[in-house]
mmCIF file of C-alpha atoms in Angstrom:
data_model
loop_
_atom_site.group_PDB
_atom_site.id
_atom_site.type_symbol
_atom_site.label_atom_id
_atom_site.label_comp_id
_atom_site.label_asym_id
_atom_site.label_seq_id
_atom_site.Cartn_x
_atom_site.Cartn_y
_atom_site.Cartn_z
ATOM 1 C CA GLU K 144 -24.314 6.744 -3.450
ATOM 2 C CA VAL K 145 -21.888 4.997 -5.773
ATOM 3 C CA GLN K 146 -21.172 1.431 -4.691
ATOM 4 C CA LEU K 147 -19.014 -1.292 -6.185
ATOM 5 C CA VAL K 148 -19.175 -4.707 -4.539
ATOM 6 C CA GLU K 149 -16.853 -7.499 -5.656
ATOM 7 C CA SER K 150 -17.514 -11.183 -5.108
ATOM 8 C CA GLY K 151 -16.281 -14.546 -6.309
ATOM 9 C CA GLY K 152 -12.836 -14.687 -4.752
ATOM 10 C CA GLY K 153 -11.523 -17.706 -2.911
ATOM 11 C CA LEU K 154 -8.962 -20.490 -2.882
ATOM 12 C CA VAL K 155 -8.230 -22.195 -6.185
ATOM 13 C CA GLN K 156 -5.564 -24.663 -7.287
ATOM 14 C CA PRO K 157 -2.910 -23.726 -9.852
ATOM 15 C CA GLY K 158 -4.324 -24.169 -13.325
ATOM 16 C CA GLY K 159 -7.856 -23.614 -12.093
ATOM 17 C CA SER K 160 -10.452 -21.000 -12.964
ATOM 18 C CA LEU K 161 -12.459 -18.410 -11.113
ATOM 19 C CA ARG K 162 -14.957 -15.744 -12.119
ATOM 20 C CA LEU K 163 -15.086 -12.473 -10.232
ATOM 21 C CA SER K 164 -18.129 -10.222 -10.250
ATOM 22 C CA CYS K 165 -18.514 -6.550 -9.405
ATOM 23 C CA ALA K 166 -22.028 -5.302 -8.745
ATOM 24 C CA ALA K 167 -22.429 -1.583 -9.389
ATOM 25 C CA SER K 168 -25.089 0.770 -8.048
ATOM 26 C CA GLY K 169 -25.717 4.462 -7.529
ATOM 27 C CA PHE K 170 -24.659 5.579 -11.019
ATOM 28 C CA THR K 171 -25.404 4.902 -14.678
ATOM 29 C CA PHE K 172 -23.154 1.872 -15.070
ATOM 30 C CA SER K 173 -23.522 1.698 -18.845
ATOM 31 C CA SER K 174 -21.915 5.133 -19.230
ATOM 32 C CA TYR K 175 -18.563 4.321 -17.661
ATOM 33 C CA TRP K 176 -15.428 2.415 -18.544
ATOM 34 C CA MET K 177 -14.495 -0.055 -15.826
ATOM 35 C CA HIS K 178 -11.242 -1.616 -14.633
ATOM 36 C CA TRP K 179 -9.829 -4.455 -12.572
ATOM 37 C CA VAL K 180 -6.749 -3.716 -10.460
ATOM 38 C CA ARG K 181 -4.998 -6.211 -8.195
ATOM 39 C CA GLN K 182 -2.713 -6.043 -5.206
ATOM 40 C CA ALA K 183 -0.643 -8.987 -4.005
ATOM 41 C CA PRO K 184 -0.273 -9.239 -0.217
ATOM 42 C CA GLY K 185 2.025 -6.478 1.016
ATOM 43 C CA LYS K 186 2.716 -5.245 -2.508
ATOM 44 C CA GLY K 187 1.676 -2.346 -4.741
ATOM 45 C CA LEU K 188 -1.184 -1.825 -7.143
ATOM 46 C CA VAL K 189 -1.109 -3.525 -10.530
ATOM 47 C CA TRP K 190 -3.552 -2.747 -13.321
ATOM 48 C CA VAL K 191 -5.150 -5.879 -14.792
ATOM 49 C CA SER K 192 -7.804 -5.028 -17.349
ATOM 50 C CA ARG K 193 -10.191 -2.405 -18.708
ATOM 51 C CA ILE K 194 -13.454 -2.464 -20.632
ATOM 52 C CA ASN K 195 -15.206 0.420 -22.342
ATOM 53 C CA SER K 196 -18.776 1.443 -21.616
ATOM 54 C CA ASP K 197 -20.572 -0.822 -24.102
ATOM 55 C CA GLY K 198 -18.151 -3.725 -23.828
ATOM 56 C CA SER K 199 -16.867 -3.462 -27.390
ATOM 57 C CA SER K 200 -13.265 -2.686 -26.424
ATOM 58 C CA THR K 201 -11.036 -4.377 -23.864
ATOM 59 C CA SER K 202 -7.422 -4.113 -22.781
ATOM 60 C CA TYR K 203 -5.214 -6.356 -20.637
ATOM 61 C CA ALA K 204 -1.902 -6.328 -18.846
ATOM 62 C CA ASP K 205 0.639 -8.580 -20.558
ATOM 63 C CA SER K 206 0.782 -10.776 -17.448
ATOM 64 C CA VAL K 207 -2.858 -11.867 -17.847
ATOM 65 C CA LYS K 208 -3.388 -11.581 -21.598
ATOM 66 C CA GLY K 209 -4.814 -14.805 -23.021
ATOM 67 C CA ARG K 210 -5.781 -16.098 -19.559
ATOM 68 C CA PHE K 211 -8.197 -13.467 -18.218
ATOM 69 C CA THR K 212 -11.333 -12.077 -19.874
ATOM 70 C CA ILE K 213 -13.135 -8.935 -18.790
ATOM 71 C CA SER K 214 -16.798 -8.504 -19.649
ATOM 72 C CA ARG K 215 -19.876 -6.631 -18.500
ATOM 73 C CA ASP K 216 -23.636 -6.948 -18.441
ATOM 74 C CA ASN K 217 -25.063 -3.442 -18.530
ATOM 75 C CA ALA K 218 -28.589 -4.762 -17.997
ATOM 76 C CA LYS K 219 -27.453 -6.283 -14.688
ATOM 77 C CA ASN K 220 -25.044 -3.454 -13.769
ATOM 78 C CA THR K 221 -22.314 -6.021 -13.307
ATOM 79 C CA LEU K 222 -18.658 -6.276 -14.312
ATOM 80 C CA TYR K 223 -16.898 -9.633 -14.593
ATOM 81 C CA LEU K 224 -13.389 -11.034 -14.708
ATOM 82 C CA GLN K 225 -13.036 -14.619 -15.907
ATOM 83 C CA MET K 226 -9.679 -15.949 -14.769
ATOM 84 C CA ASN K 227 -8.337 -19.163 -16.302
ATOM 85 C CA SER K 228 -5.025 -21.012 -15.998
ATOM 86 C CA LEU K 229 -4.426 -19.399 -12.643
ATOM 87 C CA ARG K 230 -0.899 -19.231 -11.245
ATOM 88 C CA ALA K 231 0.479 -18.657 -7.772
ATOM 89 C CA GLU K 232 1.528 -15.169 -8.837
ATOM 90 C CA ASP K 233 -2.116 -14.274 -9.494
ATOM 91 C CA THR K 234 -2.731 -14.392 -5.736
ATOM 92 C CA ALA K 235 -3.973 -10.930 -4.795
ATOM 93 C CA VAL K 236 -6.866 -8.779 -3.723
ATOM 94 C CA TYR K 237 -8.779 -7.865 -6.860
ATOM 95 C CA TYR K 238 -10.498 -4.472 -6.997
ATOM 96 C CA CYS K 239 -12.987 -3.231 -9.538
ATOM 97 C CA ALA K 240 -12.928 0.497 -10.183
ATOM 98 C CA ARG K 241 -14.850 3.095 -12.168
ATOM 99 C CA ASP K 242 -13.045 5.266 -14.708
ATOM 100 C CA LEU K 243 -14.058 8.878 -14.174
ATOM 101 C CA TRP K 244 -13.457 10.252 -17.692
ATOM 102 C CA ALA K 245 -12.138 7.249 -19.678
ATOM 103 C CA TYR K 246 -8.690 8.762 -19.018
ATOM 104 C CA GLY K 247 -7.714 6.135 -16.480
ATOM 105 C CA ASP K 248 -8.678 8.173 -13.399
ATOM 106 C CA LEU K 249 -10.278 5.613 -11.088
ATOM 107 C CA ASP K 250 -12.632 7.561 -8.869
ATOM 108 C CA TYR K 251 -14.585 4.777 -7.152
ATOM 109 C CA TRP K 252 -13.270 1.418 -5.987
ATOM 110 C CA GLY K 253 -14.829 -1.651 -4.491
ATOM 111 C CA GLN K 254 -13.603 -3.165 -1.237
ATOM 112 C CA GLY K 255 -11.783 -5.943 -3.071
ATOM 113 C CA THR K 256 -12.031 -9.727 -3.159
ATOM 114 C CA LEU K 257 -9.137 -12.015 -2.295
ATOM 115 C CA VAL K 258 -8.022 -14.671 -4.763
ATOM 116 C CA THR K 259 -5.565 -17.248 -3.463
ATOM 117 C CA VAL K 260 -3.933 -19.668 -5.896
ATOM 118 C CA SER K 261 -2.371 -22.544 -4.014
ATOM 119 C CA SER K 262 -2.316 -26.317 -3.908
ATOM 120 C CA GLU D 4 5.393 -0.019 -21.354
ATOM 121 C CA ILE D 5 5.908 3.202 -19.408
ATOM 122 C CA VAL D 6 7.541 2.591 -16.035
ATOM 123 C CA LEU D 7 6.758 4.976 -13.182
ATOM 124 C CA THR D 8 9.404 5.292 -10.461
ATOM 125 C CA GLN D 9 8.350 6.928 -7.207
ATOM 126 C CA SER D 10 10.716 8.463 -4.697
ATOM 127 C CA PRO D 11 11.435 8.279 -1.924
ATOM 128 C CA GLY D 12 10.294 4.785 -1.053
ATOM 129 C CA THR D 13 9.541 5.897 2.490
ATOM 130 C CA LEU D 14 9.156 9.438 3.772
ATOM 131 C CA SER D 15 9.229 10.111 7.522
ATOM 132 C CA LEU D 16 7.708 13.432 8.541
ATOM 133 C CA SER D 17 5.790 14.991 11.424
ATOM 134 C CA PRO D 18 2.255 16.388 11.373
ATOM 135 C CA GLY D 19 2.292 19.986 10.199
ATOM 136 C CA GLU D 20 5.288 19.463 7.910
ATOM 137 C CA ARG D 21 5.252 19.663 4.127
ATOM 138 C CA ALA D 22 5.511 16.453 2.083
ATOM 139 C CA THR D 23 6.862 16.290 -1.453
ATOM 140 C CA LEU D 24 6.467 13.016 -3.336
ATOM 141 C CA SER D 25 8.029 12.401 -6.738
ATOM 142 C CA CYS D 26 6.920 10.282 -9.703
ATOM 143 C CA ARG D 27 9.252 9.922 -12.670
ATOM 144 C CA ALA D 28 8.188 8.276 -15.941
ATOM 145 C CA SER D 29 10.444 6.316 -18.296
ATOM 146 C CA GLN D 30 8.822 8.140 -21.236
ATOM 147 C CA SER D 31 6.822 11.313 -21.565
ATOM 148 C CA VAL D 32 3.307 11.088 -20.135
ATOM 149 C CA SER D 33 0.448 13.311 -21.154
ATOM 150 C CA SER D 34 -0.501 15.445 -18.161
ATOM 151 C CA SER D 35 -4.122 14.596 -18.854
ATOM 152 C CA TYR D 36 -3.420 11.000 -17.963
ATOM 153 C CA LEU D 37 -1.464 11.209 -14.690
ATOM 154 C CA ALA D 38 -3.226 10.502 -11.404
ATOM 155 C CA TRP D 39 -2.341 10.130 -7.729
ATOM 156 C CA TYR D 40 -3.988 7.812 -5.184
ATOM 157 C CA GLN D 41 -3.855 7.398 -1.432
ATOM 158 C CA GLN D 42 -4.204 3.992 0.203
ATOM 159 C CA LYS D 43 -4.526 3.278 3.907
ATOM 160 C CA PRO D 44 -4.057 -0.217 5.399
ATOM 161 C CA GLY D 45 -6.991 -2.504 4.722
ATOM 162 C CA GLN D 46 -8.703 0.033 2.485
ATOM 163 C CA ALA D 47 -9.167 0.497 -1.232
ATOM 164 C CA PRO D 48 -7.203 3.287 -2.912
ATOM 165 C CA ARG D 49 -8.726 6.760 -3.095
ATOM 166 C CA LEU D 50 -8.302 9.087 -6.072
ATOM 167 C CA LEU D 51 -6.607 12.342 -5.003
ATOM 168 C CA ILE D 52 -5.427 14.047 -8.169
ATOM 169 C CA TYR D 53 -6.258 13.560 -11.845
ATOM 170 C CA GLY D 54 -4.928 15.284 -14.920
ATOM 171 C CA ALA D 55 -1.683 15.824 -12.968
ATOM 172 C CA SER D 56 -3.062 18.813 -11.030
ATOM 173 C CA SER D 57 -6.847 18.628 -10.567
ATOM 174 C CA ARG D 58 -8.140 17.605 -7.154
ATOM 175 C CA ALA D 59 -10.789 14.902 -7.095
ATOM 176 C CA THR D 60 -14.125 15.557 -5.428
ATOM 177 C CA GLY D 61 -13.849 16.050 -1.679
ATOM 178 C CA ILE D 62 -10.040 16.190 -1.561
ATOM 179 C CA PRO D 63 -8.713 18.918 0.766
ATOM 180 C CA ASP D 64 -6.766 21.762 -0.803
ATOM 181 C CA ARG D 65 -3.627 20.868 1.155
ATOM 182 C CA PHE D 66 -3.128 18.238 -1.584
ATOM 183 C CA SER D 67 -1.739 19.534 -4.859
ATOM 184 C CA GLY D 68 -0.228 17.998 -7.958
ATOM 185 C CA SER D 69 2.153 19.417 -10.515
ATOM 186 C CA GLY D 70 4.520 18.453 -13.272
ATOM 187 C CA SER D 71 4.664 17.506 -16.918
ATOM 188 C CA GLY D 72 6.507 15.272 -19.337
ATOM 189 C CA THR D 73 8.397 12.765 -17.229
ATOM 190 C CA ASP D 74 8.434 14.446 -13.803
ATOM 191 C CA PHE D 75 5.408 14.808 -11.570
ATOM 192 C CA THR D 76 5.010 15.811 -7.929
ATOM 193 C CA LEU D 77 2.382 15.397 -5.240
ATOM 194 C CA THR D 78 2.644 17.969 -2.465
ATOM 195 C CA ILE D 79 0.856 17.904 0.866
ATOM 196 C CA SER D 80 1.248 21.376 2.293
ATOM 197 C CA ARG D 81 0.663 20.656 6.007
ATOM 198 C CA LEU D 82 0.424 17.049 7.071
ATOM 199 C CA GLU D 83 -2.576 15.964 9.080
ATOM 200 C CA PRO D 84 -2.547 12.712 11.095
ATOM 201 C CA GLU D 85 -4.891 11.083 8.581
ATOM 202 C CA ASP D 86 -2.482 11.744 5.676
ATOM 203 C CA PHE D 87 -0.017 9.066 6.734
ATOM 204 C CA ALA D 88 -0.553 6.346 4.149
ATOM 205 C CA VAL D 89 0.880 4.938 0.911
ATOM 206 C CA TYR D 90 0.666 7.078 -2.214
ATOM 207 C CA TYR D 91 0.702 5.830 -5.797
ATOM 208 C CA CYS D 92 1.030 7.633 -9.090
ATOM 209 C CA GLN D 93 -0.573 6.116 -12.184
ATOM 210 C CA GLN D 94 -0.531 6.854 -15.904
ATOM 211 C CA TYR D 95 -2.585 5.934 -18.945
ATOM 212 C CA GLY D 96 -0.869 5.788 -22.294
ATOM 213 C CA SER D 97 -0.851 3.994 -25.627
ATOM 214 C CA SER D 98 0.775 0.960 -24.025
ATOM 215 C CA GLY D 99 -1.798 0.733 -21.251
ATOM 216 C CA TYR D 100 -2.025 1.701 -17.608
ATOM 217 C CA THR D 101 0.753 1.517 -15.041
ATOM 218 C CA PHE D 102 1.162 2.368 -11.368
ATOM 219 C CA GLY D 103 4.284 3.453 -9.574
ATOM 220 C CA GLN D 104 5.584 1.230 -6.789
ATOM 221 C CA GLY D 105 4.321 3.599 -4.108
ATOM 222 C CA THR D 106 5.713 5.966 -1.474
ATOM 223 C CA LYS D 107 4.968 5.198 2.155
ATOM 224 C CA LEU D 108 4.447 8.361 4.183
ATOM 225 C CA GLU D 109 5.059 7.533 7.837
ATOM 226 C CA ILE D 110 4.956 9.487 11.070
ATOM 227 C CA LYS D 111 8.372 10.527 12.314
#
C-alpha cells in the first residue's frame, strides 16, 4: 500500500525556518517525481515545488523561489522541504504528493502537515 | 504562468442529477497535462482524471473528462451523495504547475 506521511509542521515566527519531511513507503520511491502542494486555511490548492526522481532537477513556484528548497534522500525514502524566511502568507497545510507519470498527475497524497507562521 | 479559471464557483444540485464543471485556461494546455481532483473537508485531494480524459485507478465511470486547448470539462453523470465536494483542475506546462480556484459542488 502506498503511503506518504508528512511531519515537521508547527508554529514558527516570521523570518524563521522549518524543515518538512515526507516518509514514503509501499512503492519504489526512487522512480517517481515528487511534489509539495499547500493549502491555506479555507483556500484552494497551490503548487509549491517539484523534484525529479534522482534529485537532479527541481522547480519552484515564484512565491517560494529563493526561500524554499526541495530535496530527497532515496536511500531513506524521504522527501524534504526546507523553508526559510517564512512569512505569514506561508501559513498552510503542506501536502507531499507522488507524480504518476512525471506529467504532473498527483496520484497519491499525504495527510498534510500544518505550518503556522505567526508572532 | 497559465491561469486556470473554474466555473461555476459553487454548483447546487441534487443526487441523481448531472454535474458539469468547467475549467478554462489563459493559454493553450496540452491535453496530456490536464488533471482533475476531488477534495472533501479534512481530506487530501484525490486524483480523478489525468490526461484530460483518463480516469485514475478506482474512479467510478460516472466521472468523465473532456476538452482540449483552453476549455476542459469534468462531468459527473449521476451524482451520488459522496460526490459532493470541491473539485480542482490542474495543469502542467513550461511555466510550471497551476491549479484552478476550485468548484464547490453542494447538495441542493
